[in-house]
Amino acid sequence: MIRNRLITLASVLLLAACAGRQEVQEPQIVPQPAHLERTEGTFTFDKSLPVYVDGPDSALLRTVGFLNSRLQTAAGFSLKVISDEDPLQHGGERGLFFLDAGLPAEAYNLRITPERIVAEYGDGAGAFYAVQTLLQLLPDAIFADTRQGGVRWAVPCVDIDDAPRFPYRGMHLDCCLHFFDIPFLKRYIDLMALHKVNRFHWHLTEDQGWRIEIKKYPLLTEKGQWRKETVVGSLHSGVYDGKPHGGFYTQEEARDLIRYAAERYVTIIPEIEIPGHSLAAISCYPELSCGLEDHYETATKWGIFKQVYCPKEETFKFLEDVFDEIIDLFPSELIHIGGDECPKASWKKCPHCQALIKKLGLKDEFELQSWFIQRMEKYINSKGRQIIGWDEILQGGLAPNARVMSWLGEEGGIKAAQQHHEVVMSPYPKYYLDYWQGDPDSEPLAMGGPTLLRTMYEYEPVPAVLTPEERRYIIGVEGCVWTEYMPTPARVEYMAWPRMCAIAEAGWTTAAKDWDGFTRRLETHLGRLDRLGVGYCPNFWNPFIDFHKDTEYSKVVTMSVDAPGAEIHYTLDGSQPTPASPLYEGPFAINPQQKVTAIAVRDGRQIGETKYKEFR
Ligand code: ACM
Ligand code: ZN
């Protein structure tokens, strides 16, 4: 897609810099810092530059090591690290200074003058984010994985004061509907860290596969990792591939990933689903079910399944054992217990469940679900951890200390915040990265939608109906990546990026929304993702054609394009549009004989791909 892109002003400046002139790329940071002021001049990195860190803090040294490792790879040199209690005694020297300025958690400042870079922080995450911003101030060649010649390794002088809007900035990945290996998860976490996203929500159990080793119940992975085949295409196709699908993470692999993430200031929140989405576990240990069926098998297609955990003592013993191992493994304060989409059909038929409802004086199966979650919450709380669950844990009454991950629109999040429970906003479909990000006619199979980049960007995660007091309970945002239709790492990256940039910005940035500013920064930022080899969706440069039914014989056409400064030209007769074709200026009607073909044009040239849409 680089090929198709017009050379922007920023790239012209960058090319000039490559040629050894003084200009550098202007600051284009994603997510946007809270306060950024461009000041006079530039600062150049070279191999004689020292970096002073205030003390022998190993985390800080590792963070500086991330910068050095990029410099070493792309520029062929690294900075000399000097550990000193009082770096400012070297204040007269050219250099990069890391100073603990007692800033709040995750905050940092960058003061860049032609003589020095001062990075102020208050904790390890702050210093790490100063480095992430510094990397984005350098030419995007810094993200290359080979030595880059002819680049001036310089940054623009700036004053940046930055701190996040929310403490919880999350990205989810479902590793059950499809399995993804540890090297890919490390890359996923690297990309999160680049965008200052600090929570990895690791979806580990499902109807279609159990993915985490539990030593006390080896069958969960020996057997439960497998499904015998997978539905091909859409959920309802009725066609299966006949190929077993499996994969799981050993505890050792999970520990390694947790450490890797922690070094990048990402906390991993494991999700173990209760009481629903538990068919893989039940297929291994049928005694955990209501026992209404002779045979249980890991699911081979997507959806919601009625075989759920039966709330009996042996189930609680099993779950307590599982959570014991999970809690041992994961240092996260929050443990995700799922809670979504638990059908009540089995509980309605099960004599044990019905007797339990009576015995406990519960109104119905929803209250039984609430009792189930509350019992597990008590256990998890007794181990010093807190639970978070999807909206449905509100049904039948919220557990006393539970956090809510609001996915069914905003209603659950609003209700929970009004009850003074902390909430993470991950509403479907606005923050669902498994939805189409363009016209379904020209996109790979996805869950629904479309949910365009702009829709995601413009979503405000704090609902206006909340009072100022209630708003404090919205602790952050999360983008959800359900992988029904993402069988490969490449498809995950295509679906997640660049839309995740918009969610990362919602989580981090306090500034008012500014779509034009975002798209300008994003265009530069996509150059960084190109260098990192991220196979993101290129619709940023493509026209989006949408039809709205008017009458049976006519449809209203609307079109849009994300790339800044681009306009759309189109034809209605199936011919290839050129920059001289009619300009799209607003909605218009077409008849069944017409077909829309459109291109995005900037500075007189086509950028991106030609898009078509038939009257259907
Ligand atoms: C969900 O999408 N079922 C949380
Ligand atoms: Zn039961």
Coordinates of C-alpha atoms and ligand atoms in Angstrom, one line a residue:
M1 CA 0.0 0.0 0.0
I2 CA 3.0 2.3 0.4
R3 CA 3.2 2.1 -3.4
N4 CA -0.2 3.6 -3.8
R5 CA 0.1 6.3 -1.3
L6 CA 0.8 9.9 -2.3
I7 CA 3.9 11.4 -0.8
T8 CA 2.7 13.5 2.0
L9 CA 4.4 16.6 3.3
A10 CA 5.7 14.6 6.3
S11 CA 7.3 12.1 3.9
V12 CA 8.9 14.8 1.8
L13 CA 10.4 16.2 5.0
L14 CA 11.6 12.7 5.9
L15 CA 13.2 12.2 2.5
A16 CA 14.9 15.5 2.9
A17 CA 16.2 14.3 6.3
C18 CA 17.4 11.1 4.6
A19 CA 19.4 13.2 2.2
G20 CA 21.2 14.7 5.2
R21 CA 19.3 18.0 5.5
Q22 CA 18.1 19.4 8.8
E23 CA 14.4 18.7 8.6
V24 CA 12.8 15.9 10.5
Q25 CA 9.4 14.4 10.5
E26 CA 7.0 16.5 12.5
P27 CA 5.6 14.8 15.6
Q28 CA 2.8 12.4 14.8
I29 CA 2.2 10.3 17.8
V30 CA -0.4 7.6 18.3
P31 CA -2.0 7.8 20.8
Q32 CA -1.9 11.5 21.0
P33 CA -0.1 12.9 24.0
A34 CA -2.0 15.0 26.5
H35 CA 0.1 18.0 25.8
L36 CA 2.6 18.4 23.0
E37 CA 4.3 21.6 21.9
R38 CA 6.7 21.7 19.0
T39 CA 9.7 23.9 19.9
E40 CA 12.6 25.1 17.8
G41 CA 15.1 22.8 16.3
T42 CA 16.0 19.1 16.3
F43 CA 18.1 16.7 18.3
T44 CA 20.3 14.1 16.6
F45 CA 21.3 10.7 17.9
D46 CA 24.7 9.3 17.2
K47 CA 26.9 6.7 18.6
S48 CA 28.8 9.0 20.9
L49 CA 25.6 9.9 22.8
P50 CA 25.4 8.9 26.4
V51 CA 22.2 8.0 28.2
Y52 CA 22.2 8.7 31.9
V53 CA 19.8 6.8 34.1
D54 CA 19.3 7.8 37.7
G55 CA 20.4 4.7 39.5
P56 CA 21.0 1.1 38.8
D57 CA 17.3 0.2 38.4
S58 CA 17.2 -2.9 36.4
A59 CA 13.7 -2.2 35.0
L60 CA 14.9 1.2 33.8
L61 CA 18.0 -0.3 32.3
R62 CA 15.8 -2.8 30.4
T63 CA 13.6 0.0 29.1
V64 CA 16.6 1.8 27.8
G65 CA 17.7 -1.5 26.4
F66 CA 14.6 -1.5 24.2
L67 CA 15.6 1.8 22.7
N68 CA 19.2 0.6 22.3
S69 CA 18.1 -2.6 20.6
R70 CA 16.0 -0.7 18.0
L71 CA 18.9 1.7 17.4
Q72 CA 21.4 -1.1 17.1
T73 CA 19.2 -3.0 14.6
A74 CA 18.2 0.0 12.4
A75 CA 20.9 2.5 12.9
G76 CA 23.8 0.3 13.6
F77 CA 24.8 1.9 16.9
S78 CA 23.6 2.0 20.5
L79 CA 23.9 4.6 23.2
K80 CA 26.3 4.3 26.1
V81 CA 24.3 3.8 29.3
I82 CA 25.6 5.5 32.4
S83 CA 24.0 4.8 35.7
D84 CA 24.4 7.7 38.0
E85 CA 22.5 8.8 41.2
D86 CA 22.7 12.4 40.0
P87 CA 22.6 12.6 36.3
L88 CA 22.1 16.3 36.3
Q89 CA 25.7 16.8 37.3
H90 CA 26.3 16.0 33.6
G91 CA 23.6 18.5 32.7
G92 CA 26.0 20.5 30.6
E93 CA 26.6 17.5 28.3
R94 CA 24.8 16.4 25.2
G95 CA 22.8 13.3 26.1
L96 CA 19.6 11.6 27.0
F97 CA 18.6 11.8 30.7
F98 CA 16.1 9.7 32.5
L99 CA 15.0 11.4 35.7
D100 CA 12.6 10.2 38.4
A101 CA 10.5 13.3 38.8
G102 CA 7.9 11.6 41.0
L103 CA 5.3 11.8 38.3
P104 CA 2.0 9.9 38.8
A105 CA 1.8 6.3 37.6
E106 CA 2.4 5.8 33.8
A107 CA 3.0 9.6 33.3
Y108 CA 6.1 10.9 31.6
N109 CA 7.4 14.2 30.2
L110 CA 9.8 14.6 27.3
R111 CA 11.8 17.9 27.0
I112 CA 13.8 17.8 23.8
T113 CA 16.2 20.6 22.9
P114 CA 19.0 20.5 20.4
E115 CA 21.4 19.8 23.2
R116 CA 19.6 17.1 25.3
I117 CA 16.6 14.9 25.8
V118 CA 15.2 14.8 29.4
A119 CA 12.7 12.1 30.0
E120 CA 10.9 12.5 33.3
Y121 CA 8.9 9.7 34.9
G122 CA 7.6 8.5 38.2
D123 CA 7.4 4.7 37.7
G124 CA 8.8 2.1 35.3
A125 CA 5.7 2.4 33.0
G126 CA 6.2 6.1 32.7
A127 CA 9.9 5.7 31.6
F128 CA 8.8 2.9 29.2
Y129 CA 6.1 5.2 27.6
A130 CA 8.7 8.0 27.3
V131 CA 10.7 5.5 25.2
Q132 CA 7.7 4.5 23.1
T133 CA 7.0 8.2 22.3
L134 CA 10.7 8.8 21.6
L135 CA 10.7 5.9 19.1
Q136 CA 7.7 7.5 17.4
L137 CA 9.5 10.8 17.1
L138 CA 12.4 9.1 15.3
P139 CA 12.1 8.4 11.6
D140 CA 9.9 5.4 11.1
A141 CA 13.0 3.5 9.8
I142 CA 13.7 2.9 13.5
F143 CA 11.1 0.2 13.3
A144 CA 12.9 -1.7 10.5
D145 CA 14.4 -5.1 11.3
T146 CA 17.6 -4.5 9.2
R147 CA 20.2 -1.8 9.1
Q148 CA 19.0 1.4 7.3
G149 CA 21.5 3.5 5.5
G150 CA 21.3 7.2 4.8
V151 CA 19.0 8.1 7.7
R152 CA 19.6 11.0 10.0
W153 CA 18.5 9.7 13.4
A154 CA 17.0 12.9 14.6
V155 CA 13.9 13.9 16.5
P156 CA 12.0 17.2 16.5
C157 CA 12.4 19.4 19.6
V158 CA 9.2 19.1 21.7
D159 CA 7.8 19.6 25.1
I160 CA 5.5 16.7 26.0
D161 CA 3.6 16.3 29.2
D162 CA 1.7 13.0 29.0
A163 CA -0.4 10.8 31.1
P164 CA -3.2 8.3 30.4
R165 CA -6.9 9.1 30.6
F166 CA -7.7 5.6 31.9
P167 CA -5.7 3.1 34.0
Y168 CA -7.2 0.1 32.0
R169 CA -6.4 0.1 28.3
G170 CA -7.0 -3.4 27.1
M171 CA -6.8 -5.6 24.1
H172 CA -8.5 -9.0 24.1
L173 CA -7.6 -12.1 22.1
D174 CA -9.6 -15.2 21.9
C175 CA -7.2 -18.1 21.6
C176 CA -9.9 -20.8 21.7
L177 CA -12.0 -20.5 18.6
H178 CA -8.6 -20.5 16.9
F179 CA -5.3 -21.2 18.6
F180 CA -2.3 -18.8 18.3
D181 CA 1.2 -19.6 19.3
I182 CA 3.4 -17.8 21.9
P183 CA 5.7 -16.0 19.3
F184 CA 2.5 -14.5 17.8
L185 CA 1.3 -13.5 21.3
K186 CA 4.6 -11.8 22.0
R187 CA 4.3 -9.8 18.8
Y188 CA 0.7 -8.9 19.7
I189 CA 1.9 -7.7 23.1
D190 CA 4.7 -5.7 21.4
L191 CA 2.2 -3.9 19.3
M192 CA 0.0 -3.2 22.3
A193 CA 2.9 -1.7 24.2
L194 CA 3.8 0.5 21.2
H195 CA 0.3 2.0 21.6
K196 CA 0.5 2.2 25.4
V197 CA -2.1 -0.5 25.8
N198 CA -1.5 -2.1 29.2
R199 CA -3.9 -5.1 29.7
F200 CA -3.9 -8.3 27.6
H201 CA -7.1 -10.1 28.2
W202 CA -6.3 -13.7 27.3
H203 CA -9.4 -15.8 26.5
L204 CA -8.3 -19.3 27.4
T205 CA -11.4 -21.5 27.7
E206 CA -14.4 -22.1 25.4
D207 CA -16.8 -24.7 24.1
Q208 CA -14.4 -25.2 21.2
G209 CA -11.2 -25.8 23.1
W210 CA -9.4 -25.5 26.5
R211 CA -6.0 -23.8 26.1
I212 CA -4.2 -23.6 29.4
E213 CA -2.5 -26.5 31.2
I214 CA -4.0 -27.3 34.6
K215 CA -1.8 -29.8 36.3
K216 CA -4.5 -31.3 38.5
Y217 CA -6.7 -32.0 35.5
P218 CA -4.5 -33.1 32.6
L219 CA -7.4 -34.2 30.5
L220 CA -8.3 -30.5 30.0
T221 CA -5.5 -30.1 27.6
E222 CA -4.8 -33.7 26.6
K223 CA -8.3 -34.0 25.3
G224 CA -10.0 -30.7 25.8
Q225 CA -7.6 -28.8 23.5
W226 CA -9.0 -30.7 20.5
R227 CA -12.1 -30.4 18.4
K228 CA -12.4 -33.0 15.8
E229 CA -13.1 -30.5 13.0
T230 CA -14.2 -26.9 12.3
V231 CA -17.1 -25.4 10.4
V232 CA -16.0 -23.9 7.1
G233 CA -17.2 -20.4 6.2
S234 CA -20.2 -19.1 7.9
L235 CA -21.5 -20.7 11.1
H236 CA -24.5 -22.0 9.3
S237 CA -22.7 -23.5 6.2
G238 CA -23.1 -27.1 7.4
V239 CA -19.7 -27.8 5.8
Y240 CA -16.9 -29.1 8.0
D241 CA -13.1 -29.3 7.2
G242 CA -12.6 -32.8 8.7
K243 CA -9.3 -31.6 10.3
P244 CA -8.7 -31.7 14.1
H245 CA -7.8 -28.3 15.6
G246 CA -6.0 -28.0 18.9
G247 CA -3.2 -26.3 20.8
F248 CA -2.6 -25.2 24.4
Y249 CA -0.2 -23.3 26.5
T250 CA 1.9 -25.0 29.2
Q251 CA 2.2 -23.2 32.5
E252 CA 5.8 -22.7 31.7
E253 CA 4.9 -21.0 28.4
A254 CA 2.3 -18.9 30.2
R255 CA 4.9 -17.8 32.8
D256 CA 7.3 -16.8 30.1
L257 CA 4.6 -14.8 28.4
I258 CA 3.5 -13.1 31.6
R259 CA 7.2 -12.1 32.3
Y260 CA 7.6 -10.9 28.7
A261 CA 4.4 -8.8 29.0
A262 CA 5.4 -7.4 32.4
E263 CA 8.7 -6.1 31.0
R264 CA 6.5 -4.2 28.5
Y265 CA 4.1 -3.0 31.3
V266 CA 1.3 -5.2 30.1
T267 CA -0.6 -7.1 32.7
I268 CA -2.2 -10.4 31.4
I269 CA -5.7 -11.0 32.6
P270 CA -6.6 -14.7 32.2
E271 CA -10.2 -15.6 31.4
I272 CA -11.6 -18.9 32.5
E273 CA -15.3 -19.0 31.5
I274 CA -18.0 -19.9 34.1
P275 CA -20.7 -21.1 34.1
G276 CA -21.3 -21.2 30.3
H277 CA -19.0 -21.7 27.3
S278 CA -17.7 -24.7 29.2
L279 CA -18.3 -27.6 26.8
A280 CA -14.6 -28.4 26.2
A281 CA -14.1 -28.9 30.0
I282 CA -17.4 -30.9 30.2
S283 CA -16.3 -33.1 27.4
C284 CA -13.3 -34.1 29.5
Y285 CA -15.2 -34.3 32.8
P286 CA -18.9 -35.0 32.1
E287 CA -19.6 -35.1 35.8
L288 CA -19.3 -31.3 35.8
S289 CA -22.5 -31.0 33.7
C290 CA -26.1 -31.5 34.7
G291 CA -25.8 -35.0 33.2
L292 CA -28.7 -34.8 30.8
E293 CA -26.8 -36.2 27.9
D294 CA -24.9 -39.5 27.3
H295 CA -22.0 -37.9 25.5
Y296 CA -20.3 -34.5 25.4
E297 CA -17.9 -33.4 22.7
T298 CA -15.9 -30.2 22.2
A299 CA -17.9 -27.9 19.8
T300 CA -17.0 -27.8 16.1
K301 CA -18.9 -24.7 15.2
W302 CA -19.5 -21.3 16.7
G303 CA -22.3 -20.1 18.9
I304 CA -23.8 -20.7 22.3
F305 CA -24.2 -24.2 23.8
K306 CA -26.6 -25.4 26.4
Q307 CA -24.1 -27.7 28.1
V308 CA -22.9 -25.6 31.1
Y309 CA -21.4 -26.3 34.5
C310 CA -23.9 -27.7 37.0
P311 CA -23.6 -25.8 40.3
K312 CA -22.8 -28.9 42.5
E313 CA -20.0 -29.5 45.0
E314 CA -17.8 -31.4 42.6
T315 CA -18.0 -28.6 40.1
F316 CA -17.0 -26.0 42.7
K317 CA -14.1 -28.3 43.8
F318 CA -13.0 -28.5 40.2
L319 CA -13.3 -24.7 39.6
E320 CA -11.5 -23.9 42.9
D321 CA -8.6 -26.2 41.9
V322 CA -8.5 -24.6 38.4
F323 CA -8.6 -21.0 39.8
D324 CA -5.9 -22.0 42.4
E325 CA -3.5 -22.8 39.6
I326 CA -4.6 -19.8 37.5
I327 CA -4.0 -17.5 40.6
D328 CA -0.6 -19.1 41.2
L329 CA 0.3 -18.5 37.6
F330 CA -1.0 -15.0 36.9
P331 CA -0.1 -12.1 39.2
S332 CA -3.0 -10.0 37.8
E333 CA -5.3 -8.5 40.5
L334 CA -8.2 -9.0 38.1
I335 CA -9.2 -12.6 37.1
H336 CA -11.8 -12.8 34.3
I337 CA -14.5 -15.3 35.0
G338 CA -16.5 -14.9 31.7
G339 CA -20.1 -15.1 32.7
D340 CA -21.5 -14.3 29.3
E341 CA -24.1 -16.3 27.3
C342 CA -25.1 -19.0 29.8
P343 CA -28.2 -20.7 28.6
K344 CA -30.5 -21.8 31.3
A345 CA -32.1 -24.9 29.6
S346 CA -30.0 -27.5 31.3
W347 CA -30.5 -26.0 34.8
K348 CA -34.3 -25.8 34.1
K349 CA -34.3 -29.6 33.5
C350 CA -31.8 -30.7 36.1
P351 CA -33.2 -32.0 39.4
H352 CA -30.1 -30.9 41.3
C353 CA -30.3 -27.4 40.0
Q354 CA -34.1 -27.1 40.7
A355 CA -33.6 -28.4 44.2
L356 CA -30.8 -26.0 44.8
I357 CA -33.0 -23.0 43.6
K358 CA -35.6 -24.1 46.1
K359 CA -33.2 -24.7 49.0
L360 CA -31.5 -21.3 48.5
G361 CA -34.9 -19.6 48.1
L362 CA -33.9 -18.2 44.7
K363 CA -36.4 -16.8 42.3
D364 CA -35.1 -18.4 39.1
E365 CA -32.1 -19.7 37.1
F366 CA -30.8 -16.1 36.7
E367 CA -30.5 -15.9 40.4
L368 CA -28.9 -19.3 40.4
Q369 CA -26.3 -17.9 37.9
S370 CA -25.7 -14.9 40.2
W371 CA -25.3 -17.3 43.2
F372 CA -22.8 -19.4 41.2
I373 CA -20.7 -16.3 40.4
Q374 CA -20.9 -14.9 43.9
R375 CA -19.7 -18.2 45.3
M376 CA -16.7 -18.2 43.0
E377 CA -16.1 -14.5 43.7
K378 CA -15.9 -15.3 47.4
Y379 CA -13.3 -17.9 46.7
I380 CA -11.3 -15.7 44.4
N381 CA -11.5 -12.8 46.8
S382 CA -10.2 -15.1 49.6
K383 CA -7.1 -15.5 47.5
G384 CA -6.7 -11.7 47.4
R385 CA -7.9 -11.3 43.8
Q386 CA -10.9 -9.5 42.2
I387 CA -13.2 -10.8 39.5
I388 CA -14.3 -9.2 36.3
G389 CA -17.0 -10.6 34.1
W390 CA -19.0 -9.8 31.0
D391 CA -22.3 -7.9 31.4
E392 CA -24.4 -11.0 32.1
I393 CA -23.0 -11.2 35.6
L394 CA -25.5 -8.4 36.3
Q395 CA -28.3 -10.8 35.7
G396 CA -29.9 -12.0 39.0
G397 CA -27.7 -9.5 40.9
L398 CA -24.1 -8.4 40.7
A399 CA -21.5 -10.1 43.0
P400 CA -20.4 -7.6 45.7
N401 CA -16.9 -6.8 44.4
A402 CA -17.2 -7.6 40.8
R403 CA -16.0 -5.5 37.9
V404 CA -18.0 -5.5 34.7
M405 CA -16.8 -5.7 31.2
S406 CA -19.6 -4.1 29.2
W407 CA -20.1 -5.7 25.8
L408 CA -23.8 -5.8 25.2
G409 CA -23.9 -2.1 24.1
E410 CA -23.5 0.3 27.0
E411 CA -26.4 -0.6 29.2
G412 CA -24.6 -3.1 31.5
G413 CA -21.7 -0.6 31.9
I414 CA -24.1 2.1 32.8
K415 CA -26.0 0.0 35.3
A416 CA -22.8 -1.3 36.9
A417 CA -21.3 2.2 37.3
Q418 CA -24.6 3.4 38.8
Q419 CA -24.2 0.6 41.3
H420 CA -20.6 1.9 41.9
H421 CA -18.9 -1.1 40.4
E422 CA -15.8 -0.5 38.2
V423 CA -16.5 -1.0 34.5
V424 CA -14.4 -1.6 31.3
M425 CA -16.2 -0.5 28.2
S426 CA -15.8 -3.0 25.3
P427 CA -19.2 -2.5 23.6
Y428 CA -20.3 -4.6 20.7
P429 CA -20.2 -3.6 17.9
K430 CA -18.3 -0.4 18.4
Y431 CA -15.2 -2.1 20.0
Y432 CA -15.5 -5.5 18.3
L433 CA -12.6 -5.9 16.0
D434 CA -14.2 -9.1 14.6
Y435 CA -16.7 -6.9 12.7
W436 CA -16.1 -5.9 9.1
Q437 CA -14.1 -2.7 8.6
G438 CA -15.4 -2.0 5.1
D439 CA -18.1 -3.1 2.7
P440 CA -18.8 -6.8 3.5
D441 CA -19.0 -7.4 -0.3
S442 CA -15.2 -6.8 -0.6
E443 CA -14.0 -7.9 2.8
P444 CA -13.1 -11.3 4.2
L445 CA -15.9 -13.1 6.1
A446 CA -16.4 -11.5 9.5
M447 CA -18.9 -11.5 12.4
G448 CA -21.1 -8.6 11.2
G449 CA -21.0 -4.9 10.9
P450 CA -19.4 -3.0 9.4
T451 CA -17.7 -1.1 12.2
L452 CA -15.6 1.4 10.5
L453 CA -12.4 3.0 11.8
R454 CA -14.2 6.3 12.2
T455 CA -17.1 4.7 14.2
M456 CA -14.6 3.2 16.5
Y457 CA -12.6 6.4 16.8
E458 CA -15.7 8.5 17.5
Y459 CA -17.1 6.3 20.2
E460 CA -16.9 8.0 23.6
P461 CA -16.5 5.4 26.3
V462 CA -17.9 7.4 29.2
P463 CA -21.7 7.4 28.7
A464 CA -23.2 10.9 29.0
V465 CA -26.1 9.7 31.2
L466 CA -23.7 9.0 34.1
T467 CA -23.2 11.6 36.8
P468 CA -19.7 13.0 37.4
E469 CA -19.5 10.7 40.5
E470 CA -20.6 7.6 38.5
R471 CA -18.2 8.4 35.6
R472 CA -15.3 7.6 37.9
Y473 CA -16.2 4.0 37.8
I474 CA -15.4 3.7 34.1
I475 CA -11.8 2.5 34.5
G476 CA -11.1 2.0 30.8
V477 CA -11.6 0.5 27.4
E478 CA -10.9 -2.8 25.6
G479 CA -11.0 -3.9 22.0
C480 CA -12.3 -7.5 21.5
V481 CA -10.8 -9.9 19.0
W482 CA -13.0 -13.0 18.7
T483 CA -11.5 -15.4 16.3
E484 CA -14.3 -17.4 14.7
Y485 CA -13.3 -16.0 11.3
M486 CA -9.6 -15.4 12.1
P487 CA -7.9 -18.7 11.6
T488 CA -4.4 -17.2 11.1
P489 CA -2.2 -14.5 12.8
A490 CA -2.3 -12.6 9.5
R491 CA -6.1 -12.4 9.7
V492 CA -5.9 -11.2 13.3
E493 CA -3.5 -8.4 12.4
Y494 CA -5.7 -7.5 9.4
M495 CA -8.8 -7.2 11.6
A496 CA -7.1 -5.6 14.6
W497 CA -5.1 -2.9 12.9
P498 CA -5.4 0.0 12.4
R499 CA -8.8 0.1 14.2
M500 CA -7.1 -0.8 17.5
C501 CA -5.1 2.5 17.2
A502 CA -8.5 4.3 17.6
I503 CA -9.3 2.3 20.8
A504 CA -5.8 2.8 22.1
E505 CA -6.3 6.5 21.6
A506 CA -9.6 6.5 23.4
G507 CA -7.9 4.8 26.3
W508 CA -5.0 7.1 26.5
T509 CA -5.8 10.5 25.2
T510 CA -7.6 13.2 27.2
A511 CA -7.8 15.7 24.3
A512 CA -11.1 16.2 22.6
K513 CA -11.8 13.9 19.6
D514 CA -10.4 15.3 16.4
W515 CA -11.0 12.9 13.4
D516 CA -8.9 15.0 11.0
G517 CA -6.0 15.2 13.3
F518 CA -6.2 11.5 14.1
T519 CA -6.2 10.5 10.4
R520 CA -3.2 12.8 9.7
R521 CA -1.2 11.2 12.6
L522 CA -2.4 7.7 11.7
E523 CA -1.2 8.0 8.1
T524 CA 2.3 8.6 9.4
H525 CA 1.9 5.9 12.0
L526 CA 0.9 3.3 9.4
G527 CA 4.4 3.8 8.0
R528 CA 5.7 2.5 11.3
L529 CA 3.3 -0.5 11.1
D530 CA 4.6 -1.1 7.6
R531 CA 8.1 -1.2 8.9
L532 CA 7.0 -3.7 11.6
G533 CA 5.4 -5.8 8.9
V534 CA 1.9 -5.5 10.4
G535 CA -0.6 -6.8 7.8
Y536 CA -3.2 -4.2 8.7
C537 CA -6.4 -3.5 6.7
P538 CA -5.5 -0.9 4.0
N539 CA -9.1 0.5 3.8
F540 CA -7.7 3.8 5.1
W541 CA -6.9 4.7 1.5
N542 CA -10.0 3.1 -0.1
P543 CA -13.4 4.5 -0.7
F544 CA -16.2 2.9 1.4
I545 CA -19.4 2.6 -0.6
D546 CA -22.6 2.1 1.4
F547 CA -26.1 1.5 0.1
H548 CA -29.2 2.5 2.0
K549 CA -32.5 1.1 0.8
D550 CA -34.7 3.8 -0.6
T551 CA -37.4 1.9 -2.6
E552 CA -37.3 -1.4 -4.3
Y553 CA -36.2 0.3 -7.5
S554 CA -33.6 2.8 -6.0
K555 CA -31.0 2.9 -3.4
V556 CA -29.2 5.9 -1.8
V557 CA -25.5 5.8 -2.1
T558 CA -23.1 7.3 0.5
M559 CA -19.3 7.2 0.3
S560 CA -16.4 8.1 2.5
V561 CA -12.7 7.8 2.7
D562 CA -10.4 8.1 5.8
A563 CA -7.2 9.3 4.2
P564 CA -6.8 13.0 4.9
G565 CA -7.3 15.4 2.0
A566 CA -8.7 12.6 -0.3
E567 CA -11.9 12.9 -2.3
I568 CA -13.9 10.3 -4.1
H569 CA -14.5 10.0 -7.9
Y570 CA -16.9 7.4 -9.3
T571 CA -18.7 6.0 -12.3
L572 CA -22.1 4.3 -12.4
D573 CA -21.7 2.3 -15.7
G574 CA -19.0 -0.2 -14.5
S575 CA -16.1 1.6 -16.1
Q576 CA -12.9 2.4 -14.2
P577 CA -13.1 5.9 -12.7
T578 CA -10.3 8.4 -13.1
P579 CA -9.6 11.6 -11.3
A580 CA -11.6 13.3 -14.0
S581 CA -14.8 11.2 -13.2
P582 CA -17.6 12.8 -11.3
L583 CA -16.7 13.9 -7.7
Y584 CA -18.8 12.5 -4.9
E585 CA -20.3 15.5 -3.1
G586 CA -23.1 13.9 -1.1
P587 CA -25.7 11.1 -1.1
F588 CA -27.4 10.3 -4.4
A589 CA -29.8 7.7 -5.7
I590 CA -29.1 4.8 -8.1
N591 CA -31.3 2.4 -10.0
P592 CA -30.9 -1.4 -10.4
Q593 CA -29.1 -0.9 -13.7
Q594 CA -26.3 1.0 -12.1
K595 CA -23.2 -0.1 -10.3
V596 CA -21.0 2.1 -8.3
T597 CA -17.2 2.0 -9.0
A598 CA -15.2 4.5 -6.9
I599 CA -11.6 5.6 -6.3
A600 CA -10.0 7.9 -3.7
V601 CA -8.0 10.7 -5.2
R602 CA -5.5 13.0 -3.6
D603 CA -3.4 15.7 -5.4
G604 CA -4.8 14.5 -8.7
R605 CA -3.8 10.8 -8.3
Q606 CA -5.6 7.7 -7.2
I607 CA -4.6 6.4 -3.8
G608 CA -5.6 2.9 -2.6
E609 CA -7.8 0.4 -4.5
T610 CA -10.8 0.7 -6.8
K611 CA -13.9 -0.4 -5.0
Y612 CA -17.2 -1.7 -6.6
K613 CA -20.7 -2.2 -5.3
E614 CA -23.5 -3.9 -7.2
F615 CA -27.2 -3.0 -6.7
R616 CA -28.4 -6.0 -4.8
Ligands
ACM1 C1 -19.1 -12.0 24.2 O1 -18.8 -11.4 23.1 N1 -19.8 -13.1 24.2 C2 -18.6 -11.4 25.4
ZN2 ZN -27.6 -29.1 37.1

